[in-house]
Amino acid sequence: MARYIYLEHYSADGGKLGLSDKVFSQLAKHSIKTIKEIVRDKNTIVQAAIRNNTVNYKIVVYVKKGINKDNIKDKLEERITNSLLLTCETVPVEMNIKVVEKSIEA
């Protein structure tokens, strides 16, 4: 499994840029933190792997009961995609996002 994605001709003078899978993982974690409906939970999973020059995300997040899970999934996918576009523009991405309802004990 690859650890980096290399972007050819990243700058005007033809440079290369290598982005680690850790960069993509941190982008997703930051996107999760920006959505207030997602519960901060130690069981949250964020995995970013690079296969065939494509970033593959596996994400599991938790929300309170009664929150629209599809809405949260779409919002998270949009935030991650926007972060990726701002960072590197052209990296192909596959996302597997699972949103789980969790009852919160007081």
Tab-separated table of N, CA, C and O in Angstrom:
chain	number	residue	atom	x	y	z
A	1	MET	N	0.839	-1.170	0.000
A	1	MET	CA	0.000	0.000	0.000
A	1	MET	C	0.890	1.240	0.000
A	1	MET	O	1.854	1.336	0.748
A	2	ALA	N	0.548	2.167	-0.854
A	2	ALA	CA	1.335	3.397	-0.975
A	2	ALA	C	1.132	4.289	0.241
A	2	ALA	O	0.080	4.288	0.853
A	3	ARG	N	2.140	5.050	0.565
A	3	ARG	CA	2.051	5.987	1.687
A	3	ARG	C	1.924	7.431	1.209
A	3	ARG	O	1.629	8.307	1.983
A	4	TYR	N	2.175	7.660	-0.078
A	4	TYR	CA	2.155	9.016	-0.626
A	4	TYR	C	1.447	9.042	-1.973
A	4	TYR	O	1.458	8.065	-2.704
A	5	ILE	N	0.867	10.203	-2.269
A	5	ILE	CA	0.397	10.510	-3.617
A	5	ILE	C	1.330	11.586	-4.136
A	5	ILE	O	1.591	12.575	-3.448
A	6	TYR	N	1.841	11.380	-5.332
A	6	TYR	CA	2.742	12.356	-5.930
A	6	TYR	C	2.005	13.119	-7.023
A	6	TYR	O	1.410	12.516	-7.914
A	7	LEU	N	2.032	14.424	-6.923
A	7	LEU	CA	1.409	15.284	-7.919
A	7	LEU	C	2.501	15.815	-8.830
A	7	LEU	O	3.398	16.524	-8.389
A	8	GLU	N	2.439	15.461	-10.095
A	8	GLU	CA	3.417	15.921	-11.084
A	8	GLU	C	3.074	17.338	-11.519
A	8	GLU	O	1.905	17.726	-11.533
A	9	HIS	N	4.070	18.106	-11.888
A	9	HIS	CA	3.883	19.465	-12.411
A	9	HIS	C	3.027	20.316	-11.472
A	9	HIS	O	2.118	21.017	-11.902
A	10	TYR	N	3.316	20.227	-10.190
A	10	TYR	CA	2.517	20.949	-9.207
A	10	TYR	C	2.700	22.457	-9.318
A	10	TYR	O	1.771	23.210	-9.146
A	11	SER	N	3.901	22.897	-9.632
A	11	SER	CA	4.152	24.328	-9.776
A	11	SER	C	4.476	24.643	-11.236
A	11	SER	O	4.610	23.750	-12.067
A	12	ALA	N	4.591	25.916	-11.539
A	12	ALA	CA	4.835	26.356	-12.913
A	12	ALA	C	6.156	25.811	-13.472
A	12	ALA	O	6.274	25.586	-14.668
A	13	ASP	N	7.130	25.562	-12.594
A	13	ASP	CA	8.415	25.073	-13.080
A	13	ASP	C	8.497	23.542	-13.063
A	13	ASP	O	9.579	22.979	-13.129
A	14	GLY	N	7.358	22.857	-12.979
A	14	GLY	CA	7.330	21.405	-13.142
A	14	GLY	C	7.683	20.608	-11.917
A	14	GLY	O	8.081	19.458	-12.030
A	15	GLY	N	7.537	21.160	-10.736
A	15	GLY	CA	7.902	20.449	-9.514
A	15	GLY	C	6.948	19.318	-9.171
A	15	GLY	O	5.864	19.189	-9.726
A	16	LYS	N	7.372	18.473	-8.248
A	16	LYS	CA	6.546	17.371	-7.747
A	16	LYS	C	6.199	17.656	-6.293
A	16	LYS	O	6.984	18.256	-5.562
A	17	LEU	N	5.032	17.200	-5.904
A	17	LEU	CA	4.598	17.338	-4.522
A	17	LEU	C	4.121	15.981	-4.046
A	17	LEU	O	3.303	15.338	-4.706
A	18	GLY	N	4.631	15.535	-2.915
A	18	GLY	CA	4.194	14.270	-2.329
A	18	GLY	C	3.359	14.537	-1.092
A	18	GLY	O	3.771	15.273	-0.207
A	19	LEU	N	2.151	13.949	-1.057
A	19	LEU	CA	1.267	14.109	0.094
A	19	LEU	C	1.093	12.755	0.770
A	19	LEU	O	0.703	11.774	0.135
A	20	SER	N	1.338	12.724	2.061
A	20	SER	CA	1.249	11.501	2.843
A	20	SER	C	-0.199	11.149	3.147
A	20	SER	O	-1.077	12.013	3.171
A	21	ASP	N	-0.450	9.876	3.431
A	21	ASP	CA	-1.781	9.460	3.852
A	21	ASP	C	-2.183	10.136	5.164
A	21	ASP	O	-3.360	10.345	5.433
A	22	LYS	N	-1.200	10.538	5.960
A	22	LYS	CA	-1.492	11.246	7.210
A	22	LYS	C	-2.110	12.617	6.946
A	22	LYS	O	-2.947	13.087	7.710
A	23	VAL	N	-1.716	13.261	5.867
A	23	VAL	CA	-2.299	14.553	5.488
A	23	VAL	C	-3.786	14.373	5.217
A	23	VAL	O	-4.616	15.137	5.706
A	24	PHE	N	-4.128	13.344	4.473
A	24	PHE	CA	-5.527	13.108	4.135
A	24	PHE	C	-6.340	12.723	5.371
A	24	PHE	O	-7.489	13.126	5.528
A	25	SER	N	-5.728	11.986	6.264
A	25	SER	CA	-6.394	11.633	7.513
A	25	SER	C	-6.677	12.878	8.358
A	25	SER	O	-7.776	13.044	8.901
A	26	GLN	N	-5.711	13.774	8.455
A	26	GLN	CA	-5.892	15.001	9.230
A	26	GLN	C	-6.940	15.919	8.609
A	26	GLN	O	-7.689	16.582	9.328
A	27	LEU	N	-7.016	15.965	7.282
A	27	LEU	CA	-8.052	16.756	6.619
A	27	LEU	C	-9.443	16.256	7.019
A	27	LEU	O	-10.341	17.050	7.303
A	28	ALA	N	-9.622	14.951	7.051
A	28	ALA	CA	-10.917	14.378	7.435
A	28	ALA	C	-11.222	14.649	8.903
A	28	ALA	O	-12.349	15.009	9.252
A	29	LYS	N	-10.229	14.497	9.778
A	29	LYS	CA	-10.443	14.754	11.209
A	29	LYS	C	-10.831	16.206	11.452
A	29	LYS	O	-11.716	16.498	12.267
A	30	HIS	N	-10.203	17.115	10.744
A	30	HIS	CA	-10.548	18.528	10.895
A	30	HIS	C	-11.970	18.783	10.394
A	30	HIS	O	-12.729	19.537	11.013
A	31	SER	N	-12.345	18.160	9.303
A	31	SER	CA	-13.699	18.321	8.769
A	31	SER	C	-14.744	17.799	9.753
A	31	SER	O	-15.810	18.390	9.910
A	32	ILE	N	-14.433	16.700	10.416
A	32	ILE	CA	-15.351	16.143	11.421
A	32	ILE	C	-15.545	17.128	12.566
A	32	ILE	O	-16.666	17.342	13.040
A	33	LYS	N	-14.464	17.762	13.010
A	33	LYS	CA	-14.550	18.717	14.125
A	33	LYS	C	-15.413	19.930	13.803
A	33	LYS	O	-15.945	20.558	14.699
A	34	THR	N	-15.562	20.256	12.528
A	34	THR	CA	-16.333	21.448	12.154
A	34	THR	C	-17.837	21.208	12.133
A	34	THR	O	-18.597	22.164	11.998
A	35	ILE	N	-18.264	19.967	12.258
A	35	ILE	CA	-19.696	19.656	12.232
A	35	ILE	C	-20.161	19.431	13.661
A	35	ILE	O	-19.805	18.436	14.299
A	36	LYS	N	-20.963	20.351	14.171
A	36	LYS	CA	-21.329	20.340	15.587
A	36	LYS	C	-22.237	19.175	15.965
A	36	LYS	O	-22.271	18.777	17.130
A	37	GLU	N	-22.963	18.599	15.012
A	37	GLU	CA	-23.868	17.488	15.333
A	37	GLU	C	-23.130	16.172	15.591
A	37	GLU	O	-23.703	15.254	16.160
A	38	ILE	N	-21.892	16.079	15.177
A	38	ILE	CA	-21.116	14.857	15.382
A	38	ILE	C	-20.590	14.836	16.812
A	38	ILE	O	-19.974	15.782	17.284
A	39	VAL	N	-20.863	13.728	17.504
A	39	VAL	CA	-20.442	13.553	18.896
A	39	VAL	C	-18.957	13.221	18.936
A	39	VAL	O	-18.472	12.376	18.182
A	40	ARG	N	-18.228	13.887	19.800
A	40	ARG	CA	-16.805	13.565	19.991
A	40	ARG	C	-16.744	12.254	20.763
A	40	ARG	O	-17.188	12.166	21.893
A	41	ASP	N	-16.225	11.227	20.121
A	41	ASP	CA	-16.263	9.889	20.687
A	41	ASP	C	-14.948	9.185	20.414
A	41	ASP	O	-14.377	9.319	19.324
A	42	LYS	N	-14.499	8.417	21.389
A	42	LYS	CA	-13.232	7.695	21.217
A	42	LYS	C	-13.348	6.579	20.184
A	42	LYS	O	-12.344	6.090	19.684
A	43	ASN	N	-14.579	6.187	19.832
A	43	ASN	CA	-14.782	5.124	18.846
A	43	ASN	C	-14.853	5.640	17.411
A	43	ASN	O	-15.040	4.858	16.491
A	44	THR	N	-14.730	6.945	17.228
A	44	THR	CA	-14.720	7.515	15.879
A	44	THR	C	-13.526	6.945	15.118
A	44	THR	O	-12.414	6.877	15.641
A	45	ILE	N	-13.788	6.534	13.892
A	45	ILE	CA	-12.737	5.951	13.057
A	45	ILE	C	-12.498	6.849	11.850
A	45	ILE	O	-13.441	7.229	11.162
A	46	VAL	N	-11.248	7.189	11.632
A	46	VAL	CA	-10.849	7.901	10.417
A	46	VAL	C	-9.619	7.196	9.866
A	46	VAL	O	-8.557	7.233	10.472
A	47	GLN	N	-9.799	6.538	8.741
A	47	GLN	CA	-8.682	5.862	8.084
A	47	GLN	C	-8.566	6.381	6.662
A	47	GLN	O	-9.564	6.468	5.953
A	48	ALA	N	-7.385	6.724	6.280
A	48	ALA	CA	-7.111	7.155	4.908
A	48	ALA	C	-6.001	6.266	4.361
A	48	ALA	O	-4.927	6.176	4.943
A	49	ALA	N	-6.298	5.597	3.280
A	49	ALA	CA	-5.314	4.726	2.638
A	49	ALA	C	-5.191	5.142	1.176
A	49	ALA	O	-6.141	5.670	0.592
A	50	ILE	N	-4.025	4.912	0.615
A	50	ILE	CA	-3.783	5.264	-0.785
A	50	ILE	C	-3.589	3.968	-1.571
A	50	ILE	O	-2.693	3.184	-1.276
A	51	ARG	N	-4.490	3.759	-2.533
A	51	ARG	CA	-4.402	2.594	-3.409
A	51	ARG	C	-4.600	3.051	-4.840
A	51	ARG	O	-5.558	3.759	-5.134
A	52	ASN	N	-3.729	2.617	-5.719
A	52	ASN	CA	-3.825	2.963	-7.149
A	52	ASN	C	-3.961	4.467	-7.355
A	52	ASN	O	-4.797	4.927	-8.135
A	53	ASN	N	-3.187	5.224	-6.611
A	53	ASN	CA	-3.157	6.685	-6.694
A	53	ASN	C	-4.524	7.321	-6.390
A	53	ASN	O	-4.857	8.388	-6.884
A	54	THR	N	-5.320	6.634	-5.574
A	54	THR	CA	-6.621	7.123	-5.126
A	54	THR	C	-6.653	7.077	-3.609
A	54	THR	O	-6.208	6.107	-2.998
A	55	VAL	N	-7.194	8.132	-2.988
A	55	VAL	CA	-7.337	8.164	-1.540
A	55	VAL	C	-8.642	7.459	-1.186
A	55	VAL	O	-9.709	7.805	-1.696
A	56	ASN	N	-8.555	6.446	-0.331
A	56	ASN	CA	-9.722	5.696	0.120
A	56	ASN	C	-9.951	5.997	1.593
A	56	ASN	O	-9.094	5.695	2.430
A	57	TYR	N	-11.095	6.597	1.879
A	57	TYR	CA	-11.450	6.921	3.253
A	57	TYR	C	-12.398	5.875	3.813
A	57	TYR	O	-13.320	5.434	3.125
A	58	LYS	N	-12.183	5.515	5.071
A	58	LYS	CA	-13.141	4.738	5.851
A	58	LYS	C	-13.373	5.547	7.118
A	58	LYS	O	-12.445	5.743	7.914
A	59	ILE	N	-14.599	6.034	7.281
A	59	ILE	CA	-14.915	6.929	8.389
A	59	ILE	C	-16.167	6.434	9.086
A	59	ILE	O	-17.173	6.116	8.434
A	60	VAL	N	-16.121	6.372	10.409
A	60	VAL	CA	-17.289	6.067	11.231
A	60	VAL	C	-17.405	7.172	12.266
A	60	VAL	O	-16.466	7.421	13.022
A	61	VAL	N	-18.564	7.852	12.268
A	61	VAL	CA	-18.817	8.917	13.229
A	61	VAL	C	-20.142	8.657	13.937
A	61	VAL	O	-20.977	7.900	13.447
A	62	TYR	N	-20.326	9.315	15.066
A	62	TYR	CA	-21.517	9.121	15.895
A	62	TYR	C	-22.264	10.433	16.045
A	62	TYR	O	-21.654	11.495	16.175
A	63	VAL	N	-23.608	10.325	16.024
A	63	VAL	CA	-24.472	11.476	16.248
A	63	VAL	C	-25.505	11.108	17.310
A	63	VAL	O	-25.754	9.927	17.577
A	64	LYS	N	-26.122	12.123	17.908
A	64	LYS	CA	-27.189	11.894	18.881
A	64	LYS	C	-28.404	11.321	18.178
A	64	LYS	O	-28.614	11.552	16.992
A	65	LYS	N	-29.221	10.597	18.928
A	65	LYS	CA	-30.457	10.051	18.373
A	65	LYS	C	-31.337	11.185	17.881
A	65	LYS	O	-31.402	12.240	18.492
A	66	GLY	N	-31.989	10.958	16.750
A	66	GLY	CA	-32.895	11.944	16.189
A	66	GLY	C	-32.270	12.847	15.139
A	66	GLY	O	-32.968	13.591	14.468
A	67	ILE	N	-30.957	12.797	14.974
A	67	ILE	CA	-30.266	13.602	13.963
A	67	ILE	C	-30.364	12.868	12.622
A	67	ILE	O	-30.230	11.648	12.557
A	68	ASN	N	-30.587	13.604	11.549
A	68	ASN	CA	-30.680	13.020	10.216
A	68	ASN	C	-29.292	12.535	9.776
A	68	ASN	O	-28.412	13.340	9.453
A	69	LYS	N	-29.114	11.224	9.740
A	69	LYS	CA	-27.804	10.639	9.427
A	69	LYS	C	-27.377	10.909	7.985
A	69	LYS	O	-26.206	11.160	7.736
A	70	ASP	N	-28.332	10.867	7.060
A	70	ASP	CA	-27.978	11.116	5.651
A	70	ASP	C	-27.500	12.550	5.453
A	70	ASP	O	-26.572	12.796	4.679
A	71	ASN	N	-28.131	13.484	6.149
A	71	ASN	CA	-27.730	14.884	6.066
A	71	ASN	C	-26.300	15.068	6.586
A	71	ASN	O	-25.490	15.769	5.974
A	72	ILE	N	-25.987	14.440	7.703
A	72	ILE	CA	-24.642	14.530	8.286
A	72	ILE	C	-23.616	13.890	7.355
A	72	ILE	O	-22.531	14.428	7.141
A	73	LYS	N	-23.967	12.751	6.776
A	73	LYS	CA	-23.051	12.072	5.852
A	73	LYS	C	-22.747	12.968	4.653
A	73	LYS	O	-21.593	13.115	4.257
A	74	ASP	N	-23.789	13.571	4.078
A	74	ASP	CA	-23.589	14.460	2.929
A	74	ASP	C	-22.762	15.683	3.300
A	74	ASP	O	-21.882	16.103	2.546
A	75	LYS	N	-23.040	16.244	4.476
A	75	LYS	CA	-22.311	17.432	4.929
A	75	LYS	C	-20.834	17.108	5.141
A	75	LYS	O	-19.954	17.871	4.731
A	76	LEU	N	-20.552	15.952	5.756
A	76	LEU	CA	-19.167	15.554	6.000
A	76	LEU	C	-18.445	15.277	4.680
A	76	LEU	O	-17.300	15.709	4.488
A	77	GLU	N	-19.110	14.601	3.771
A	77	GLU	CA	-18.497	14.321	2.474
A	77	GLU	C	-18.180	15.617	1.732
A	77	GLU	O	-17.105	15.758	1.137
A	78	GLU	N	-19.083	16.573	1.795
A	78	GLU	CA	-18.861	17.866	1.143
A	78	GLU	C	-17.690	18.615	1.772
A	78	GLU	O	-16.847	19.180	1.068
A	79	ARG	N	-17.605	18.607	3.097
A	79	ARG	CA	-16.502	19.313	3.778
A	79	ARG	C	-15.156	18.686	3.452
A	79	ARG	O	-14.172	19.392	3.231
A	80	ILE	N	-15.096	17.364	3.431
A	80	ILE	CA	-13.835	16.690	3.103
A	80	ILE	C	-13.444	16.991	1.652
A	80	ILE	O	-12.290	17.309	1.365
A	81	THR	N	-14.409	16.916	0.754
A	81	THR	CA	-14.139	17.203	-0.656
A	81	THR	C	-13.637	18.629	-0.835
A	81	THR	O	-12.668	18.870	-1.562
A	82	ASN	N	-14.270	19.593	-0.166
A	82	ASN	CA	-13.828	20.987	-0.266
A	82	ASN	C	-12.414	21.161	0.285
A	82	ASN	O	-11.603	21.893	-0.296
A	83	SER	N	-12.102	20.503	1.389
A	83	SER	CA	-10.756	20.572	1.954
A	83	SER	C	-9.723	20.009	0.986
A	83	SER	O	-8.637	20.563	0.822
A	84	LEU	N	-10.070	18.908	0.350
A	84	LEU	CA	-9.157	18.308	-0.624
A	84	LEU	C	-8.956	19.217	-1.829
A	84	LEU	O	-7.836	19.359	-2.330
A	85	LEU	N	-10.022	19.837	-2.292
A	85	LEU	CA	-9.905	20.743	-3.443
A	85	LEU	C	-9.024	21.941	-3.113
A	85	LEU	O	-8.251	22.392	-3.944
A	86	LEU	N	-9.131	22.445	-1.893
A	86	LEU	CA	-8.291	23.569	-1.490
A	86	LEU	C	-6.832	23.162	-1.344
A	86	LEU	O	-5.922	23.953	-1.572
A	87	THR	N	-6.600	21.914	-0.976
A	87	THR	CA	-5.241	21.442	-0.731
A	87	THR	C	-4.527	21.021	-2.007
A	87	THR	O	-3.387	21.413	-2.250
A	88	CYS	N	-5.177	20.199	-2.823
A	88	CYS	CA	-4.440	19.607	-3.934
A	88	CYS	C	-5.215	19.477	-5.234
A	88	CYS	O	-4.684	18.938	-6.195
A	89	GLU	N	-6.428	19.884	-5.296
A	89	GLU	CA	-7.255	19.985	-6.503
A	89	GLU	C	-7.573	18.691	-7.226
A	89	GLU	O	-8.717	18.433	-7.526
A	90	THR	N	-6.614	17.860	-7.554
A	90	THR	CA	-6.852	16.807	-8.542
A	90	THR	C	-6.730	15.380	-8.023
A	90	THR	O	-6.564	14.465	-8.815
A	91	VAL	N	-6.820	15.148	-6.754
A	91	VAL	CA	-6.628	13.801	-6.230
A	91	VAL	C	-7.965	13.049	-6.247
A	91	VAL	O	-8.951	13.524	-5.701
A	92	PRO	N	-8.016	11.867	-6.894
A	92	PRO	CA	-9.245	11.072	-6.875
A	92	PRO	C	-9.496	10.493	-5.480
A	92	PRO	O	-8.561	10.089	-4.788
A	93	VAL	N	-10.771	10.475	-5.084
A	93	VAL	CA	-11.132	10.071	-3.723
A	93	VAL	C	-12.321	9.120	-3.761
A	93	VAL	O	-13.245	9.298	-4.540
A	94	GLU	N	-12.280	8.116	-2.893
A	94	GLU	CA	-13.426	7.250	-2.630
A	94	GLU	C	-13.706	7.334	-1.143
A	94	GLU	O	-12.788	7.214	-0.325
A	95	MET	N	-14.984	7.548	-0.780
A	95	MET	CA	-15.334	7.689	0.632
A	95	MET	C	-16.351	6.639	1.040
A	95	MET	O	-17.333	6.412	0.342
A	96	ASN	N	-16.084	6.026	2.171
A	96	ASN	CA	-17.013	5.104	2.799
A	96	ASN	C	-17.293	5.688	4.185
A	96	ASN	O	-16.507	5.502	5.112
A	97	ILE	N	-18.405	6.417	4.304
A	97	ILE	CA	-18.738	7.094	5.547
A	97	ILE	C	-19.939	6.417	6.170
A	97	ILE	O	-20.955	6.204	5.511
A	98	LYS	N	-19.803	6.084	7.442
A	98	LYS	CA	-20.910	5.465	8.195
A	98	LYS	C	-21.234	6.389	9.359
A	98	LYS	O	-20.356	6.750	10.142
A	99	VAL	N	-22.517	6.758	9.464
A	99	VAL	CA	-22.974	7.620	10.553
A	99	VAL	C	-23.850	6.757	11.455
A	99	VAL	O	-24.812	6.147	10.987
A	100	VAL	N	-23.513	6.697	12.735
A	100	VAL	CA	-24.209	5.840	13.696
A	100	VAL	C	-24.874	6.707	14.752
A	100	VAL	O	-24.256	7.617	15.281
A	101	GLU	N	-26.139	6.385	15.059
A	101	GLU	CA	-26.824	7.093	16.150
A	101	GLU	C	-26.370	6.502	17.482
A	101	GLU	O	-26.198	5.302	17.617
A	102	LYS	N	-26.185	7.390	18.443
A	102	LYS	CA	-25.713	6.947	19.751
A	102	LYS	C	-26.489	7.690	20.818
A	102	LYS	O	-26.617	8.914	20.763
A	103	SER	N	-27.018	6.948	21.774
A	103	SER	CA	-27.709	7.610	22.871
A	103	SER	C	-26.674	8.136	23.852
A	103	SER	O	-25.676	7.483	24.135
A	104	ILE	N	-26.916	9.341	24.320
A	104	ILE	CA	-25.975	10.013	25.221
A	104	ILE	C	-26.516	9.935	26.637
A	104	ILE	O	-27.633	10.361	26.908
A	105	GLU	N	-25.723	9.366	27.526
A	105	GLU	CA	-26.118	9.305	28.934
A	105	GLU	C	-25.728	10.594	29.627
A	105	GLU	O	-24.662	11.137	29.413
A	106	ALA	N	-26.614	11.085	30.471
A	106	ALA	CA	-26.343	12.342	31.197
A	106	ALA	C	-25.587	12.082	32.462
A	106	ALA	O	-25.497	11.064	33.012
